[in-house]
Amino acid sequence: MRQNPLGKNPNFKELSRWLNRQKKTAESAKKQEEDPGPERFDSEGNPVRRKKKRFFGKGKKAVLAAAVLVVLASNCYYILDEENYAVVTTLGSAQAVSQAGLHLKIPFIQSVRKVSKGIKGMPIGYDPGTGESDEAESIMITKDFNFVNTDFYLEYMVNDPVKYLYASSDPVNTLKMLAQSYIRDTVGTHSVDDVITTGKSEIQSEIKEKLTNRMMDEDIGLSVVNITIQDAFPPTTEVLNAFKNVENAKQGKETAINNANKDRNEKIPQAEAECDQIIKDAEAEREARINEAQGQVSRFEQMYAEYTKYPLITRQRMFYETMEELLPQMKVYIVDENGTQKLLPLDSFAAAMEQEKQGDGSGSSKEVAQ
């Protein structure tokens, strides 16, 4: 079995080289025919004619035909994986293919270019290899006229491979220039404190929205996945130290505010509880006094009604009732010219009476009579 002179995977360059070698061989053979050298004769004395060598013999024609068939067979299909698009161009008309697997194409008429589907990254403002900042891209001016050194990382992907290849000569560079423009425009509308500390997420969202809308208008086959601030800091050491001092003061302020809020949250409920208790006690006292006043009014009205009927008897009863309330608590004193002398110790006498009542009733009553 003859081997393919062009190898297992022939291409047009190898075929051209092989044909050139064959052409040189034919030219050298032709020169030898033109210069036959000394004439030769056979045994009878007749001149011998030399046979002309043919360039393409039967074997060489078969080899050439096999080489052409191998080249054609190797260019009539392509294999596409899940991670790439295929852009098939037929006489200048491009068409995208995204389904993975084996696909056929017309040799020498259709060409295939593969485009990755994956998410790609682009640093803006720094060199990813060394990590050093590119000041031409990273230094920007903020709303409050301060300089800030800011690094971004842009993630993008191909959403239309045909437009990615043919709608723009350099779509990636176009995306980078647009991203730089919107980054500077957005950073210029925020203060340096927002860029370095609290406003990073808001700035990222604004840049992503603006850049996404612009890429839809440009329609060059790329879409923005995400953009993040890698780092942001003042451009000089002096400014950085001053900014750190300001941040420390802000943190101290926040700590004091948090402590005050904690104290307030603890004391306000306690004060509210005490206030509620005072209000409840006052309401209870009010109700008690109102009820007592209403009871006194009711008793006075009843007494007045009795007084209108029997004035003398009512006055005497009121006098006796009053004396019953006052006399047990009174002490009788007689004051003469020499000073004060206590007389009639009614309290001790009443106490003695109570003790004797608890003892022998008959004996105590006799002693008391004596």
PDB file of N, CA and C in Angstrom, residues 270-330:
ATOM      1  N   GLN A 270     -37.359  52.991  79.885  1.00  0.00           N
ATOM      2  CA  GLN A 270     -37.489  53.066  81.338  1.00  0.00           C
ATOM      3  C   GLN A 270     -38.277  54.305  81.757  1.00  0.00           C
ATOM      4  N   ALA A 271     -37.959  55.453  81.127  1.00  0.00           N
ATOM      5  CA  ALA A 271     -38.694  56.683  81.442  1.00  0.00           C
ATOM      6  C   ALA A 271     -40.161  56.573  81.036  1.00  0.00           C
ATOM      7  N   GLU A 272     -40.416  55.946  79.905  1.00  0.00           N
ATOM      8  CA  GLU A 272     -41.806  55.762  79.474  1.00  0.00           C
ATOM      9  C   GLU A 272     -42.564  54.879  80.451  1.00  0.00           C
ATOM     10  N   ALA A 273     -41.884  53.829  80.950  1.00  0.00           N
ATOM     11  CA  ALA A 273     -42.543  52.955  81.923  1.00  0.00           C
ATOM     12  C   ALA A 273     -42.856  53.706  83.216  1.00  0.00           C
ATOM     13  N   GLU A 274     -41.894  54.518  83.694  1.00  0.00           N
ATOM     14  CA  GLU A 274     -42.142  55.309  84.899  1.00  0.00           C
ATOM     15  C   GLU A 274     -43.264  56.314  84.672  1.00  0.00           C
ATOM     16  N   CYS A 275     -43.274  56.918  83.513  1.00  0.00           N
ATOM     17  CA  CYS A 275     -44.342  57.882  83.197  1.00  0.00           C
ATOM     18  C   CYS A 275     -45.707  57.202  83.197  1.00  0.00           C
ATOM     19  N   ASP A 276     -45.760  56.008  82.574  1.00  0.00           N
ATOM     20  CA  ASP A 276     -47.032  55.277  82.553  1.00  0.00           C
ATOM     21  C   ASP A 276     -47.477  54.919  83.967  1.00  0.00           C
ATOM     22  N   GLN A 277     -46.519  54.541  84.833  1.00  0.00           N
ATOM     23  CA  GLN A 277     -46.875  54.193  86.208  1.00  0.00           C
ATOM     24  C   GLN A 277     -47.397  55.407  86.964  1.00  0.00           C
ATOM     25  N   ILE A 278     -46.740  56.564  86.774  1.00  0.00           N
ATOM     26  CA  ILE A 278     -47.208  57.786  87.432  1.00  0.00           C
ATOM     27  C   ILE A 278     -48.607  58.151  86.966  1.00  0.00           C
ATOM     28  N   ILE A 279     -48.846  58.033  85.675  1.00  0.00           N
ATOM     29  CA  ILE A 279     -50.171  58.356  85.136  1.00  0.00           C
ATOM     30  C   ILE A 279     -51.223  57.416  85.711  1.00  0.00           C
ATOM     31  N   LYS A 280     -50.885  56.120  85.799  1.00  0.00           N
ATOM     32  CA  LYS A 280     -51.847  55.164  86.344  1.00  0.00           C
ATOM     33  C   LYS A 280     -52.126  55.448  87.814  1.00  0.00           C
ATOM     34  N   ASP A 281     -51.071  55.775  88.574  1.00  0.00           N
ATOM     35  CA  ASP A 281     -51.278  56.102  89.990  1.00  0.00           C
ATOM     36  C   ASP A 281     -52.136  57.360  90.141  1.00  0.00           C
ATOM     37  N   ALA A 282     -51.868  58.353  89.315  1.00  0.00           N
ATOM     38  CA  ALA A 282     -52.662  59.588  89.386  1.00  0.00           C
ATOM     39  C   ALA A 282     -54.125  59.328  89.037  1.00  0.00           C
ATOM     40  N   GLU A 283     -54.337  58.499  88.026  1.00  0.00           N
ATOM     41  CA  GLU A 283     -55.723  58.184  87.657  1.00  0.00           C
ATOM     42  C   GLU A 283     -56.420  57.416  88.785  1.00  0.00           C
ATOM     43  N   ALA A 284     -55.670  56.503  89.403  1.00  0.00           N
ATOM     44  CA  ALA A 284     -56.271  55.766  90.529  1.00  0.00           C
ATOM     45  C   ALA A 284     -56.592  56.702  91.691  1.00  0.00           C
ATOM     46  N   GLU A 285     -55.672  57.623  92.006  1.00  0.00           N
ATOM     47  CA  GLU A 285     -55.921  58.600  93.072  1.00  0.00           C
ATOM     48  C   GLU A 285     -57.107  59.491  92.723  1.00  0.00           C
ATOM     49  N   ARG A 286     -57.176  59.885  91.483  1.00  0.00           N
ATOM     50  CA  ARG A 286     -58.320  60.716  91.072  1.00  0.00           C
ATOM     51  C   ARG A 286     -59.630  59.972  91.253  1.00  0.00           C
ATOM     52  N   GLU A 287     -59.663  58.723  90.786  1.00  0.00           N
ATOM     53  CA  GLU A 287     -60.883  57.952  90.926  1.00  0.00           C
ATOM     54  C   GLU A 287     -61.251  57.768  92.400  1.00  0.00           C
ATOM     55  N   ALA A 288     -60.238  57.521  93.239  1.00  0.00           N
ATOM     56  CA  ALA A 288     -60.523  57.329  94.668  1.00  0.00           C
ATOM     57  C   ALA A 288     -61.104  58.599  95.290  1.00  0.00           C
ATOM     58  N   ARG A 289     -60.467  59.744  94.969  1.00  0.00           N
ATOM     59  CA  ARG A 289     -60.965  60.992  95.530  1.00  0.00           C
ATOM     60  C   ARG A 289     -62.347  61.363  94.994  1.00  0.00           C
ATOM     61  N   ILE A 290     -62.551  61.094  93.732  1.00  0.00           N
ATOM     62  CA  ILE A 290     -63.888  61.373  93.174  1.00  0.00           C
ATOM     63  C   ILE A 290     -64.930  60.511  93.859  1.00  0.00           C
ATOM     64  N   ASN A 291     -64.608  59.232  94.034  1.00  0.00           N
ATOM     65  CA  ASN A 291     -65.570  58.346  94.694  1.00  0.00           C
ATOM     66  C   ASN A 291     -65.810  58.768  96.145  1.00  0.00           C
ATOM     67  N   GLU A 292     -64.706  59.162  96.826  1.00  0.00           N
ATOM     68  CA  GLU A 292     -64.869  59.614  98.201  1.00  0.00           C
ATOM     69  C   GLU A 292     -65.708  60.888  98.287  1.00  0.00           C
ATOM     70  N   ALA A 293     -65.444  61.814  97.362  1.00  0.00           N
ATOM     71  CA  ALA A 293     -66.229  63.057  97.353  1.00  0.00           C
ATOM     72  C   ALA A 293     -67.688  62.779  97.055  1.00  0.00           C
ATOM     73  N   GLN A 294     -67.902  61.876  96.095  1.00  0.00           N
ATOM     74  CA  GLN A 294     -69.297  61.537  95.785  1.00  0.00           C
ATOM     75  C   GLN A 294     -69.981  60.876  96.976  1.00  0.00           C
ATOM     76  N   GLY A 295     -69.225  60.022  97.703  1.00  0.00           N
ATOM     77  CA  GLY A 295     -69.816  59.403  98.895  1.00  0.00           C
ATOM     78  C   GLY A 295     -70.134  60.436  99.968  1.00  0.00           C
ATOM     79  N   GLN A 296     -69.214  61.413 100.180  1.00  0.00           N
ATOM     80  CA  GLN A 296     -69.474  62.455 101.176  1.00  0.00           C
ATOM     81  C   GLN A 296     -70.671  63.317 100.769  1.00  0.00           C
ATOM     82  N   VAL A 297     -70.745  63.616  99.479  1.00  0.00           N
ATOM     83  CA  VAL A 297     -71.897  64.392  99.016  1.00  0.00           C
ATOM     84  C   VAL A 297     -73.185  63.628  99.258  1.00  0.00           C
ATOM     85  N   SER A 298     -73.141  62.301  98.963  1.00  0.00           N
ATOM     86  CA  SER A 298     -74.346  61.500  99.167  1.00  0.00           C
ATOM     87  C   SER A 298     -74.740  61.465 100.647  1.00  0.00           C
ATOM     88  N   ARG A 299     -73.722  61.304 101.545  1.00  0.00           N
ATOM     89  CA  ARG A 299     -74.039  61.296 102.977  1.00  0.00           C
ATOM     90  C   ARG A 299     -74.567  62.660 103.445  1.00  0.00           C
ATOM     91  N   PHE A 300     -73.949  63.720 102.927  1.00  0.00           N
ATOM     92  CA  PHE A 300     -74.419  65.058 103.318  1.00  0.00           C
ATOM     93  C   PHE A 300     -75.854  65.301 102.875  1.00  0.00           C
ATOM     94  N   GLU A 301     -76.152  64.852 101.640  1.00  0.00           N
ATOM     95  CA  GLU A 301     -77.520  65.021 101.155  1.00  0.00           C
ATOM     96  C   GLU A 301     -78.503  64.228 102.012  1.00  0.00           C
ATOM     97  N   GLN A 302     -78.123  63.006 102.360  1.00  0.00           N
ATOM     98  CA  GLN A 302     -79.012  62.222 103.216  1.00  0.00           C
ATOM     99  C   GLN A 302     -79.172  62.874 104.606  1.00  0.00           C
ATOM    100  N   MET A 303     -78.039  63.379 105.146  1.00  0.00           N
ATOM    101  CA  MET A 303     -78.107  64.025 106.453  1.00  0.00           C
ATOM    102  C   MET A 303     -78.931  65.315 106.382  1.00  0.00           C
ATOM    103  N   TYR A 304     -78.765  66.011 105.298  1.00  0.00           N
ATOM    104  CA  TYR A 304     -79.539  67.239 105.151  1.00  0.00           C
ATOM    105  C   TYR A 304     -81.033  66.945 105.053  1.00  0.00           C
ATOM    106  N   ALA A 305     -81.327  65.868 104.357  1.00  0.00           N
ATOM    107  CA  ALA A 305     -82.742  65.493 104.272  1.00  0.00           C
ATOM    108  C   ALA A 305     -83.299  65.153 105.656  1.00  0.00           C
ATOM    109  N   GLU A 306     -82.520  64.448 106.501  1.00  0.00           N
ATOM    110  CA  GLU A 306     -82.953  64.145 107.860  1.00  0.00           C
ATOM    111  C   GLU A 306     -83.025  65.420 108.708  1.00  0.00           C
ATOM    112  N   TYR A 307     -82.086  66.311 108.489  1.00  0.00           N
ATOM    113  CA  TYR A 307     -82.070  67.563 109.259  1.00  0.00           C
ATOM    114  C   TYR A 307     -83.302  68.422 108.981  1.00  0.00           C
ATOM    115  N   THR A 308     -83.696  68.432 107.711  1.00  0.00           N
ATOM    116  CA  THR A 308     -84.903  69.216 107.398  1.00  0.00           C
ATOM    117  C   THR A 308     -86.126  68.638 108.084  1.00  0.00           C
ATOM    118  N   LYS A 309     -86.137  67.353 108.314  1.00  0.00           N
ATOM    119  CA  LYS A 309     -87.289  66.736 108.972  1.00  0.00           C
ATOM    120  C   LYS A 309     -87.204  66.907 110.492  1.00  0.00           C
ATOM    121  N   TYR A 310     -86.024  66.563 111.076  1.00  0.00           N
ATOM    122  CA  TYR A 310     -85.857  66.606 112.532  1.00  0.00           C
ATOM    123  C   TYR A 310     -84.584  67.385 112.849  1.00  0.00           C
ATOM    124  N   PRO A 311     -84.597  68.680 112.913  1.00  0.00           N
ATOM    125  CA  PRO A 311     -83.373  69.472 113.093  1.00  0.00           C
ATOM    126  C   PRO A 311     -82.719  69.238 114.442  1.00  0.00           C
ATOM    127  N   LEU A 312     -83.458  69.233 115.566  1.00  0.00           N
ATOM    128  CA  LEU A 312     -82.872  69.122 116.900  1.00  0.00           C
ATOM    129  C   LEU A 312     -82.243  67.760 117.095  1.00  0.00           C
ATOM    130  N   ILE A 313     -82.984  66.742 116.774  1.00  0.00           N
ATOM    131  CA  ILE A 313     -82.464  65.381 116.953  1.00  0.00           C
ATOM    132  C   ILE A 313     -81.231  65.155 116.078  1.00  0.00           C
ATOM    133  N   THR A 314     -81.274  65.677 114.902  1.00  0.00           N
ATOM    134  CA  THR A 314     -80.146  65.491 113.980  1.00  0.00           C
ATOM    135  C   THR A 314     -78.902  66.194 114.492  1.00  0.00           C
ATOM    136  N   ARG A 315     -79.070  67.420 115.065  1.00  0.00           N
ATOM    137  CA  ARG A 315     -77.912  68.135 115.591  1.00  0.00           C
ATOM    138  C   ARG A 315     -77.295  67.382 116.771  1.00  0.00           C
ATOM    139  N   GLN A 316     -78.130  66.860 117.632  1.00  0.00           N
ATOM    140  CA  GLN A 316     -77.611  66.115 118.782  1.00  0.00           C
ATOM    141  C   GLN A 316     -76.862  64.843 118.326  1.00  0.00           C
ATOM    142  N   ARG A 317     -77.453  64.137 117.372  1.00  0.00           N
ATOM    143  CA  ARG A 317     -76.800  62.900 116.884  1.00  0.00           C
ATOM    144  C   ARG A 317     -75.458  63.212 116.230  1.00  0.00           C
ATOM    145  N   MET A 318     -75.440  64.310 115.489  1.00  0.00           N
ATOM    146  CA  MET A 318     -74.183  64.705 114.862  1.00  0.00           C
ATOM    147  C   MET A 318     -73.148  65.080 115.908  1.00  0.00           C
ATOM    148  N   PHE A 319     -73.596  65.735 117.000  1.00  0.00           N
ATOM    149  CA  PHE A 319     -72.681  66.130 118.065  1.00  0.00           C
ATOM    150  C   PHE A 319     -72.117  64.903 118.768  1.00  0.00           C
ATOM    151  N   TYR A 320     -72.998  63.958 119.097  1.00  0.00           N
ATOM    152  CA  TYR A 320     -72.538  62.745 119.760  1.00  0.00           C
ATOM    153  C   TYR A 320     -71.561  61.940 118.882  1.00  0.00           C
ATOM    154  N   GLU A 321     -71.861  61.833 117.623  1.00  0.00           N
ATOM    155  CA  GLU A 321     -70.987  61.085 116.702  1.00  0.00           C
ATOM    156  C   GLU A 321     -69.621  61.737 116.582  1.00  0.00           C
ATOM    157  N   THR A 322     -69.643  63.055 116.578  1.00  0.00           N
ATOM    158  CA  THR A 322     -68.366  63.779 116.499  1.00  0.00           C
ATOM    159  C   THR A 322     -67.558  63.585 117.761  1.00  0.00           C
ATOM    160  N   MET A 323     -68.207  63.654 118.918  1.00  0.00           N
ATOM    161  CA  MET A 323     -67.502  63.447 120.177  1.00  0.00           C
ATOM    162  C   MET A 323     -66.949  62.031 120.273  1.00  0.00           C
ATOM    163  N   GLU A 324     -67.692  61.053 119.785  1.00  0.00           N
ATOM    164  CA  GLU A 324     -67.215  59.680 119.799  1.00  0.00           C
ATOM    165  C   GLU A 324     -65.931  59.520 118.980  1.00  0.00           C
ATOM    166  N   GLU A 325     -65.801  60.292 117.969  1.00  0.00           N
ATOM    167  CA  GLU A 325     -64.601  60.207 117.143  1.00  0.00           C
ATOM    168  C   GLU A 325     -63.441  60.965 117.769  1.00  0.00           C
ATOM    169  N   LEU A 326     -63.725  62.078 118.466  1.00  0.00           N
ATOM    170  CA  LEU A 326     -62.658  62.937 118.954  1.00  0.00           C
ATOM    171  C   LEU A 326     -62.178  62.577 120.348  1.00  0.00           C
ATOM    172  N   LEU A 327     -63.059  62.234 121.275  1.00  0.00           N
ATOM    173  CA  LEU A 327     -62.687  62.041 122.673  1.00  0.00           C
ATOM    174  C   LEU A 327     -61.675  60.922 122.892  1.00  0.00           C
ATOM    175  N   PRO A 328     -61.749  59.772 122.233  1.00  0.00           N
ATOM    176  CA  PRO A 328     -60.732  58.740 122.487  1.00  0.00           C
ATOM    177  C   PRO A 328     -59.310  59.198 122.192  1.00  0.00           C
ATOM    178  N   GLN A 329     -59.149  60.182 121.418  1.00  0.00           N
ATOM    179  CA  GLN A 329     -57.815  60.641 121.072  1.00  0.00           C
ATOM    180  C   GLN A 329     -57.406  61.893 121.858  1.00  0.00           C
ATOM    181  N   MET A 330     -58.238  62.381 122.768  1.00  0.00           N
ATOM    182  CA  MET A 330     -57.953  63.625 123.482  1.00  0.00           C
ATOM    183  C   MET A 330     -57.355  63.348 124.861  1.00  0.00           C
TER     184      MET A 330
END
